[in-house]
Tab-separated table of C-alpha atoms and ligand atoms in Angstrom:
chain	number	residue	atom	x	y	z
A	1	UNK	CA	-4.454	-24.154	-18.311
A	2	UNK	CA	-4.682	-21.184	-20.946
A	3	UNK	CA	-8.142	-21.340	-22.729
A	4	UNK	CA	-7.568	-22.189	-26.441
A	5	UNK	CA	-8.787	-18.650	-27.304
A	6	UNK	CA	-6.065	-16.878	-25.563
A	7	UNK	CA	-5.160	-16.072	-21.741
A	8	UNK	CA	-7.421	-14.441	-19.280
A	9	UNK	CA	-5.333	-11.574	-17.750
A	10	UNK	CA	-6.212	-9.355	-14.808
A	11	UNK	CA	-4.110	-6.067	-14.912
A	12	UNK	CA	-3.269	-3.817	-11.943
A	13	UNK	CA	-2.193	-0.150	-12.967
A	14	UNK	CA	-1.357	2.320	-10.144
A	15	UNK	CA	1.668	4.239	-11.547
A	16	UNK	CA	-0.131	7.822	-11.314
A	17	UNK	CA	-3.364	8.903	-9.961
A	18	UNK	CA	-5.644	6.176	-11.259
A	19	UNK	CA	-6.302	2.914	-9.539
A	20	UNK	CA	-7.387	0.479	-12.359
A	21	UNK	CA	-7.922	-3.026	-12.630
A	22	UNK	CA	-8.990	-4.624	-15.688
A	23	UNK	CA	-9.692	-8.102	-17.121
A	24	UNK	CA	-8.528	-9.006	-20.628
A	25	UNK	CA	-8.868	-12.137	-22.668
A	26	UNK	CA	-6.300	-13.135	-25.441
A	27	UNK	CA	-4.776	-9.531	-25.554
A	28	UNK	CA	-7.660	-7.671	-26.844
A	29	UNK	CA	-10.965	-8.135	-25.572
A	30	UNK	CA	-11.873	-6.210	-22.645
A	31	UNK	CA	-14.292	-8.141	-19.959
A	32	UNK	CA	-14.120	-5.148	-17.717
A	33	UNK	CA	-12.270	-2.228	-16.555
A	34	UNK	CA	-12.691	-0.323	-13.483
A	35	UNK	CA	-10.706	2.786	-12.574
A	36	UNK	CA	-10.957	5.473	-9.399
A	37	UNK	CA	-9.441	8.503	-10.834
A	38	UNK	CA	-8.015	10.984	-8.147
A	39	UNK	CA	-8.903	14.016	-9.706
A	40	UNK	CA	-10.727	15.578	-6.659
A	41	UNK	CA	-7.947	15.470	-3.952
A	42	UNK	CA	-5.657	16.949	-6.055
A	43	UNK	CA	-7.778	19.384	-8.159
A	44	UNK	CA	-7.148	22.153	-5.536
A	45	UNK	CA	-3.252	21.742	-5.752
A	46	UNK	CA	-3.432	21.932	-9.336
A	47	UNK	CA	-1.552	18.547	-9.564
A	48	UNK	CA	-1.033	15.583	-8.207
A	49	UNK	CA	0.440	15.170	-4.431
A	50	UNK	CA	2.865	11.988	-4.447
A	51	UNK	CA	1.929	11.177	-0.605
A	52	UNK	CA	-1.727	11.676	-0.936
A	53	UNK	CA	-1.714	9.504	-4.313
A	54	UNK	CA	-0.160	6.393	-2.524
A	55	UNK	CA	-2.580	6.506	0.326
A	56	UNK	CA	-5.767	6.775	-1.899
A	57	UNK	CA	-4.373	3.790	-4.063
A	58	UNK	CA	-4.500	1.732	-0.797
A	59	UNK	CA	-7.499	2.673	0.199
A	60	UNK	CA	-9.424	2.085	-3.070
A	61	UNK	CA	-7.434	-0.904	-4.850
A	62	UNK	CA	-9.390	-3.725	-3.220
A	63	UNK	CA	-12.978	-2.431	-4.127
A	64	UNK	CA	-11.655	-1.608	-7.485
A	65	UNK	CA	-10.616	-5.025	-7.848
A	66	UNK	CA	-13.775	-6.698	-6.709
A	67	UNK	CA	-16.060	-4.309	-8.688
A	68	UNK	CA	-13.867	-5.441	-11.936
A	69	UNK	CA	-14.140	-9.264	-11.255
A	70	UNK	CA	-17.548	-9.135	-10.209
A	71	UNK	CA	-18.472	-6.983	-13.810
A	72	UNK	CA	-16.228	-9.267	-15.803
A	73	UNK	CA	-18.124	-12.215	-14.265
A	74	UNK	CA	-14.711	-13.976	-13.616
A	75	UNK	CA	-13.570	-15.897	-10.506
A	76	UNK	CA	-10.101	-15.242	-9.636
A	77	UNK	CA	-9.299	-18.763	-10.276
A	78	UNK	CA	-10.363	-18.519	-13.644
A	79	UNK	CA	-7.193	-16.143	-14.554
A	80	UNK	CA	-4.152	-17.347	-15.889
A	81	UNK	CA	-1.876	-14.525	-15.094
A	82	UNK	CA	-1.575	-11.243	-13.399
A	83	UNK	CA	0.142	-8.202	-14.940
A	84	UNK	CA	1.173	-5.188	-13.080
A	85	UNK	CA	2.768	-1.878	-13.993
A	86	UNK	CA	6.340	-1.735	-12.378
A	87	UNK	CA	7.194	1.561	-13.829
A	88	UNK	CA	7.754	4.524	-14.620
A	89	UNK	CA	5.672	5.962	-12.206
A	90	UNK	CA	5.521	7.725	-8.849
A	91	UNK	CA	7.346	5.028	-6.281
A	92	UNK	CA	4.710	5.259	-3.416
A	93	UNK	CA	1.886	4.733	-6.196
A	94	UNK	CA	3.617	1.498	-7.989
A	95	UNK	CA	4.597	0.147	-4.716
A	96	UNK	CA	0.819	-0.289	-3.677
A	97	UNK	CA	-0.083	-2.127	-7.160
A	98	UNK	CA	2.860	-4.083	-7.033
A	99	UNK	CA	2.282	-5.315	-3.134
A	100	UNK	CA	-1.470	-6.032	-4.074
A	101	UNK	CA	-0.433	-8.070	-6.967
A	102	UNK	CA	2.104	-9.878	-5.633
A	103	UNK	CA	0.195	-10.955	-2.930
A	104	UNK	CA	-2.578	-12.137	-5.669
A	105	UNK	CA	-0.315	-14.143	-7.430
A	106	UNK	CA	1.170	-15.849	-4.746
A	107	UNK	CA	-2.503	-16.549	-3.301
A	108	UNK	CA	-3.721	-17.790	-6.628
A	109	UNK	CA	-0.490	-19.402	-7.694
A	110	UNK	CA	-0.465	-17.822	-10.774
A	111	UNK	CA	2.377	-16.204	-12.941
A	112	UNK	CA	3.074	-12.442	-12.399
A	113	UNK	CA	4.063	-10.146	-15.264
A	114	UNK	CA	5.497	-6.709	-14.653
A	115	UNK	CA	4.730	-4.495	-17.265
A	116	UNK	CA	6.278	-1.145	-18.252
A	117	UNK	CA	3.737	1.638	-18.060
A	118	UNK	CA	4.923	2.935	-21.906
A	119	UNK	CA	4.659	-0.271	-23.307
A	120	UNK	CA	0.955	-0.311	-21.865
A	121	UNK	CA	0.118	2.997	-23.966
A	122	UNK	CA	2.233	1.682	-26.824
A	123	UNK	CA	-0.397	-1.610	-26.783
A	124	UNK	CA	-3.508	0.051	-26.073
A	125	UNK	CA	-4.617	0.553	-29.643
A	126	UNK	CA	-5.154	-3.506	-29.752
A	127	UNK	CA	-7.863	-3.322	-27.315
A	128	UNK	CA	-11.274	-4.013	-28.846
A	129	UNK	CA	-10.180	-3.121	-32.024
A	130	UNK	CA	-10.856	-5.814	-34.798
A	131	UNK	CA	-8.203	-4.064	-37.615
A	132	UNK	CA	-5.405	-3.705	-35.175
A	133	UNK	CA	-2.079	-1.487	-36.487
A	134	UNK	CA	0.265	-3.279	-38.289
A	135	UNK	CA	4.128	-3.439	-37.724
A	136	UNK	CA	6.498	-1.639	-38.062
A	137	UNK	CA	4.855	1.437	-36.666
A	138	UNK	CA	5.706	4.947	-35.242
A	139	UNK	CA	3.976	5.557	-31.918
A	140	UNK	CA	3.268	9.047	-30.583
A	141	UNK	CA	2.743	8.297	-26.627
A	142	UNK	CA	1.544	11.795	-25.228
A	143	UNK	CA	0.620	12.036	-21.588
A	144	UNK	CA	0.829	14.146	-18.385
A	145	UNK	CA	4.118	12.216	-17.623
A	146	UNK	CA	5.129	11.267	-20.993
A	147	UNK	CA	6.140	12.751	-24.843
A	148	UNK	CA	7.719	9.701	-26.450
A	149	UNK	CA	8.045	9.019	-30.325
A	150	UNK	CA	8.885	4.905	-30.493
A	151	UNK	CA	9.485	2.848	-33.532
A	152	UNK	CA	7.901	-0.504	-32.860
A	153	UNK	CA	9.171	-3.337	-34.891
A	154	UNK	CA	7.291	-5.856	-33.358
A	155	UNK	CA	5.745	-6.398	-30.105
A	156	UNK	CA	8.697	-6.159	-27.442
A	157	UNK	CA	10.960	-4.683	-30.084
A	158	UNK	CA	11.024	-1.057	-29.369
A	159	UNK	CA	13.444	2.062	-30.225
A	160	UNK	CA	12.425	5.441	-28.412
A	161	UNK	CA	13.742	7.811	-31.305
A	162	UNK	CA	12.504	10.896	-29.356
A	163	UNK	CA	11.129	12.440	-26.188
A	164	UNK	CA	10.908	15.445	-24.543
A	165	UNK	CA	13.665	17.618	-22.909
A	166	UNK	CA	11.816	19.010	-20.386
A	167	UNK	CA	7.898	18.925	-19.997
A	168	UNK	CA	5.382	16.470	-21.201
A	169	UNK	CA	2.992	17.653	-23.439
A	170	UNK	CA	0.093	17.130	-21.199
A	171	UNK	CA	2.194	18.704	-18.333
A	172	UNK	CA	2.254	21.776	-20.285
A	173	UNK	CA	-1.325	21.902	-21.066
A	174	UNK	CA	-1.989	21.478	-17.142
A	175	UNK	CA	0.526	24.098	-16.484
A	176	UNK	CA	-0.641	26.814	-19.175
A	177	UNK	CA	-4.376	26.004	-18.056
A	178	UNK	CA	-3.444	26.856	-14.639
A	179	UNK	CA	-1.976	30.330	-16.123
A	180	UNK	CA	-4.896	31.068	-17.538
A	181	UNK	CA	-7.282	30.059	-14.906
A	182	UNK	CA	-8.668	27.022	-16.235
A	183	UNK	CA	-9.276	23.830	-14.256
A	184	UNK	CA	-7.245	20.809	-13.717
A	185	UNK	CA	-6.648	18.630	-15.781
A	186	UNK	CA	-5.395	21.535	-18.319
A	187	UNK	CA	-5.951	19.498	-21.384
A	188	UNK	CA	-9.755	19.151	-21.807
A	189	UNK	CA	-10.276	23.089	-20.375
A	190	UNK	CA	-7.813	23.955	-22.786
A	191	UNK	CA	-9.518	22.098	-25.646
A	192	UNK	CA	-12.749	23.662	-24.261
A	193	UNK	CA	-11.609	27.047	-24.342
A	194	UNK	CA	-9.860	27.148	-27.789
A	195	UNK	CA	-12.950	25.202	-29.491
A	196	UNK	CA	-15.078	27.683	-31.636
A	197	UNK	CA	-11.848	29.529	-32.626
A	198	UNK	CA	-10.512	29.109	-35.987
A	199	UNK	CA	-7.712	31.636	-35.493
A	200	UNK	CA	-5.774	33.681	-32.862
A	201	UNK	CA	-4.266	37.094	-32.786
A	202	UNK	CA	-1.431	35.780	-30.915
A	203	UNK	CA	1.552	33.749	-32.682
A	204	UNK	CA	3.166	31.616	-29.918
A	205	UNK	CA	6.720	29.751	-30.911
A	206	UNK	CA	7.451	26.362	-31.896
A	207	UNK	CA	10.429	24.492	-30.723
A	208	UNK	CA	11.318	22.547	-33.766
A	209	UNK	CA	14.886	21.556	-32.758
A	210	UNK	CA	16.195	21.171	-36.083
A	211	UNK	CA	16.893	17.649	-37.510
A	212	UNK	CA	16.077	15.613	-34.478
A	213	UNK	CA	12.886	14.049	-33.052
A	214	UNK	CA	13.003	15.391	-29.710
A	215	UNK	CA	10.479	17.860	-28.358
A	216	UNK	CA	10.481	21.052	-26.037
A	217	UNK	CA	7.741	22.949	-24.250
A	218	UNK	CA	9.442	24.867	-21.860
A	219	UNK	CA	9.751	28.306	-24.330
A	220	UNK	CA	6.135	27.793	-25.284
A	221	UNK	CA	5.110	28.041	-21.417
A	222	UNK	CA	7.257	30.985	-21.054
A	223	UNK	CA	5.879	32.733	-24.193
A	224	UNK	CA	2.478	32.142	-22.785
A	225	UNK	CA	3.440	33.406	-19.272
A	226	UNK	CA	4.499	36.690	-21.067
A	227	UNK	CA	1.095	37.208	-22.580
A	228	UNK	CA	-0.326	36.539	-19.474
A	229	UNK	CA	1.769	39.174	-17.733
A	230	UNK	CA	1.445	41.774	-20.212
A	231	UNK	CA	-2.513	41.274	-19.942
A	232	UNK	CA	-2.483	41.526	-16.223
A	233	UNK	CA	-0.018	44.076	-15.558
A	234	UNK	CA	3.525	43.346	-13.665
A	235	UNK	CA	1.673	43.759	-10.488
A	236	UNK	CA	-1.077	41.222	-10.590
A	237	UNK	CA	0.963	39.054	-12.526
A	238	UNK	CA	3.703	38.997	-9.944
A	239	UNK	CA	1.220	38.508	-7.200
A	240	UNK	CA	-0.174	35.391	-8.905
A	241	UNK	CA	2.813	34.093	-9.736
A	242	UNK	CA	4.182	34.454	-5.759
A	243	UNK	CA	0.828	32.620	-4.340
A	244	UNK	CA	1.145	30.088	-6.786
A	245	UNK	CA	-2.732	30.958	-7.700
A	246	UNK	CA	-3.256	30.813	-11.385
A	247	UNK	CA	-6.850	30.573	-10.824
A	248	UNK	CA	-7.136	34.221	-10.048
A	249	UNK	CA	-6.951	37.106	-12.181
A	250	UNK	CA	-7.790	36.614	-15.793
A	251	UNK	CA	-11.823	37.050	-16.388
A	252	UNK	CA	-11.330	37.857	-20.015
A	253	UNK	CA	-12.674	34.930	-21.822
A	254	UNK	CA	-11.824	36.149	-25.025
A	255	UNK	CA	-8.120	36.527	-24.090
A	256	UNK	CA	-7.966	32.934	-22.620
A	257	UNK	CA	-9.577	31.595	-25.714
A	258	UNK	CA	-7.215	33.419	-27.846
A	259	UNK	CA	-4.179	31.867	-25.566
A	260	UNK	CA	-5.413	28.570	-25.382
A	261	UNK	CA	-5.942	28.274	-29.286
A	262	UNK	CA	-2.612	29.788	-30.221
A	263	UNK	CA	-1.038	27.314	-27.411
A	264	UNK	CA	-2.910	24.238	-28.595
A	265	UNK	CA	-1.855	25.001	-32.306
A	266	UNK	CA	1.245	25.335	-31.484
A	267	UNK	CA	1.436	22.201	-29.572
A	268	UNK	CA	-0.237	19.982	-32.214
A	269	UNK	CA	1.706	21.357	-35.105
A	270	UNK	CA	5.402	20.563	-33.670
A	271	UNK	CA	4.023	17.044	-32.471
A	272	UNK	CA	2.301	16.155	-35.914
A	273	UNK	CA	5.236	17.323	-37.899
A	274	UNK	CA	7.743	15.303	-35.953
A	275	UNK	CA	5.659	12.243	-35.909
A	276	UNK	CA	4.602	12.120	-39.572
A	277	UNK	CA	8.626	12.906	-40.435
A	278	UNK	CA	9.833	9.978	-38.402
A	279	UNK	CA	7.134	7.858	-39.525
A	280	UNK	CA	8.228	8.766	-43.366
A	281	UNK	CA	12.054	8.272	-42.270
A	282	UNK	CA	11.358	4.898	-40.660
A	283	UNK	CA	9.396	3.872	-43.260
A	284	UNK	CA	6.348	2.755	-40.822
A	285	UNK	CA	3.317	1.494	-42.054
A	286	UNK	CA	0.960	2.764	-39.253
A	287	UNK	CA	0.787	5.703	-36.706
A	288	UNK	CA	-0.621	5.249	-33.109
A	289	UNK	CA	-1.728	7.789	-30.985
A	290	UNK	CA	-1.781	7.205	-27.424
A	291	UNK	CA	-1.691	8.726	-23.907
A	292	UNK	CA	-4.092	11.109	-22.571
A	293	UNK	CA	-3.250	14.203	-24.613
A	294	UNK	CA	-4.614	11.572	-27.616
A	295	UNK	CA	-8.133	12.677	-26.352
A	296	UNK	CA	-7.335	16.017	-27.850
A	297	UNK	CA	-9.593	16.556	-30.629
A	298	UNK	CA	-7.425	18.780	-32.679
A	299	UNK	CA	-4.539	16.437	-32.254
A	300	UNK	CA	-6.397	13.660	-33.675
A	301	UNK	CA	-7.820	15.387	-36.777
A	302	UNK	CA	-4.395	16.959	-37.715
A	303	UNK	CA	-2.648	13.693	-37.261
A	304	UNK	CA	-5.019	11.798	-39.422
A	305	UNK	CA	-4.839	14.604	-41.917
A	306	UNK	CA	-1.120	14.820	-42.218
A	307	UNK	CA	-0.160	11.253	-42.304
A	308	UNK	CA	0.882	8.968	-45.020
A	309	UNK	CA	-0.439	5.893	-43.447
A	310	UNK	CA	-3.383	4.505	-41.022
A	311	UNK	CA	-3.424	6.417	-37.725
A	312	UNK	CA	-4.839	4.360	-34.808
A	313	UNK	CA	-6.391	6.093	-32.031
A	314	UNK	CA	-7.500	3.818	-28.902
A	315	UNK	CA	-11.095	4.813	-27.375
A	316	UNK	CA	-10.857	7.589	-24.899
A	317	UNK	CA	-10.891	5.268	-21.775
A	318	UNK	CA	-7.922	3.616	-23.171
A	319	UNK	CA	-5.889	6.928	-24.056
A	320	UNK	CA	-6.006	8.025	-20.254
A	321	UNK	CA	-3.933	5.680	-17.903
A	322	UNK	CA	-6.063	2.368	-17.479
A	323	UNK	CA	-5.282	-1.274	-16.575
A	324	UNK	CA	-6.609	-2.761	-19.915
A	325	UNK	CA	-3.784	-1.398	-21.973
A	326	UNK	CA	-1.284	-3.117	-19.153
A	327	UNK	CA	-3.178	-6.348	-19.522
A	328	UNK	CA	-2.517	-6.083	-23.458
A	329	UNK	CA	1.502	-5.535	-22.844
A	330	UNK	CA	1.210	-8.357	-19.925
A	331	UNK	CA	-0.143	-10.826	-22.445
A	332	UNK	CA	2.516	-10.134	-25.104
A	333	UNK	CA	4.950	-10.314	-22.361
A	334	UNK	CA	3.684	-13.617	-21.007
A	335	UNK	CA	3.652	-14.967	-24.622
A	336	UNK	CA	7.503	-14.231	-24.327
A	337	UNK	CA	7.810	-15.836	-21.239
A	338	UNK	CA	8.758	-12.496	-19.323
A	339	UNK	CA	7.334	-13.074	-16.217
A	340	UNK	CA	8.451	-12.310	-12.771
A	341	UNK	CA	11.069	-14.923	-10.986
A	342	UNK	CA	11.206	-13.285	-7.493
A	343	UNK	CA	10.017	-10.160	-5.770
A	344	UNK	CA	9.422	-7.140	-7.851
A	345	UNK	CA	10.261	-3.765	-6.628
A	346	UNK	CA	9.060	-0.583	-8.308
A	347	UNK	CA	11.048	0.977	-11.086
A	348	UNK	CA	10.302	4.579	-10.955
A	349	UNK	CA	12.482	5.812	-13.999
A	350	UNK	CA	11.900	2.713	-16.115
A	351	UNK	CA	12.863	3.127	-19.687
A	352	UNK	CA	11.300	1.429	-22.848
A	353	UNK	CA	14.213	0.895	-24.976
B	401	LIG	O1	-2.423	9.393	-19.887
B	401	LIG	P1	-2.758	10.176	-18.835
B	401	LIG	O2	-4.252	10.054	-18.397
B	401	LIG	O3	-2.074	10.309	-17.104
B	401	LIG	C1	-0.303	10.373	-17.632
B	401	LIG	O4	-0.048	9.088	-17.615
B	401	LIG	O5	-0.234	11.355	-17.488
B	401	LIG	O6	-2.925	11.735	-19.285
B	401	LIG	C2	-3.184	12.985	-18.483
B	401	LIG	C3	-2.958	14.374	-19.212
B	401	LIG	C4	-2.901	15.463	-18.691
B	401	LIG	O7	-2.103	16.126	-18.385
B	401	LIG	C5	-4.200	16.129	-19.360
B	401	LIG	O8	-4.306	17.506	-19.185
B	401	LIG	C6	-4.343	15.375	-20.794
B	401	LIG	O9	-3.483	14.279	-20.400
B	401	LIG	N1	-5.164	15.745	-21.169
B	401	LIG	C7	-5.306	16.597	-22.808
B	401	LIG	C8	-6.700	16.243	-23.020
B	401	LIG	N2	-7.397	15.363	-22.289
B	401	LIG	C9	-6.699	14.948	-21.290
B	401	LIG	N3	-4.801	17.043	-23.197
B	401	LIG	C10	-5.261	17.791	-24.399
B	401	LIG	N4	-6.234	17.999	-24.834
B	401	LIG	C11	-7.084	17.017	-24.114
B	401	LIG	N5	-8.387	16.935	-24.697
B	402	LIG	ZN1	0.481	7.122	-18.904
């Protein structure tokens, strides 16, 4: 029986490169969050390798689950339900979490709630927040895999009004960082390189895609590549490109800082302008900023400064992929009775609305 102060939900998130488990009460109070992030095995390769990611989830999940329940001081028998990310994400990685969660739900005889990873990001500002966002709201979800502008009328009632036509914002950060010889993940590295600069001699393009709320970052990436090409000279640039070895070559820290700054400002300008415009058009009473790129200080500051309504940004640990946000969205779905009625398959391309 669900406790009067709200259901106790354990969630499992393995859609990408984090093996994450959380226990959350009443869709907002995080009792514990344990994550193991696979940065090291992929760092040398400058990105995530799907087969490796799935294998590392298999190796990690049991220990992460045990550590999380132990930190929450919760016995599995006390849980009211389990929630698990069904998609979008890497099929092999999703499968590990789904298999684990289905086994537990069966063994514990508890309902299992399949959750859309994007609804998880959408729900993340509700965690540990005494003053959560009000509806209707405009949500900017920006991560390594997604760049979506979502209008939320109520929990479960979403309309995706814009998305990227090519790279996700975080992916652009990662690729540009690589071109500049910075470390992976690229977002924090670019932010560090650009910090302290209040201008840049370079002006990079912004893809406004007039009138719409979609995004595009491929032209910006190409423009950065041209700058790098000019800086290094064609022979060295071609060698680096052929070797797919961005980490070589550029040793001019001033140049790297100038390009990082120009790139960051260009991305932030477009994200902020489109989010604020959409919020005004749809008469949203709040804006939320979620996903790994929400960790970006310039983006947080610029959006807060430009927004006519309150801007909610979750704690850093809830911006990156984490199971607590899956537990919040799972609790919303549990309240709507949206529980699994049979075996669950990964939905790598699952859309939000
Ligand atoms: O949400 P997340 O952990 O994983 C995905 O679902 O993709 O987001 C990771 C992404 C990476 O692309 C990373 O470079 C970016 O978030 N990121 C940042 C910052 N910190 C992480 N991007 C810009 N500025 C940051 N400070
Ligand atoms: Zn994510």
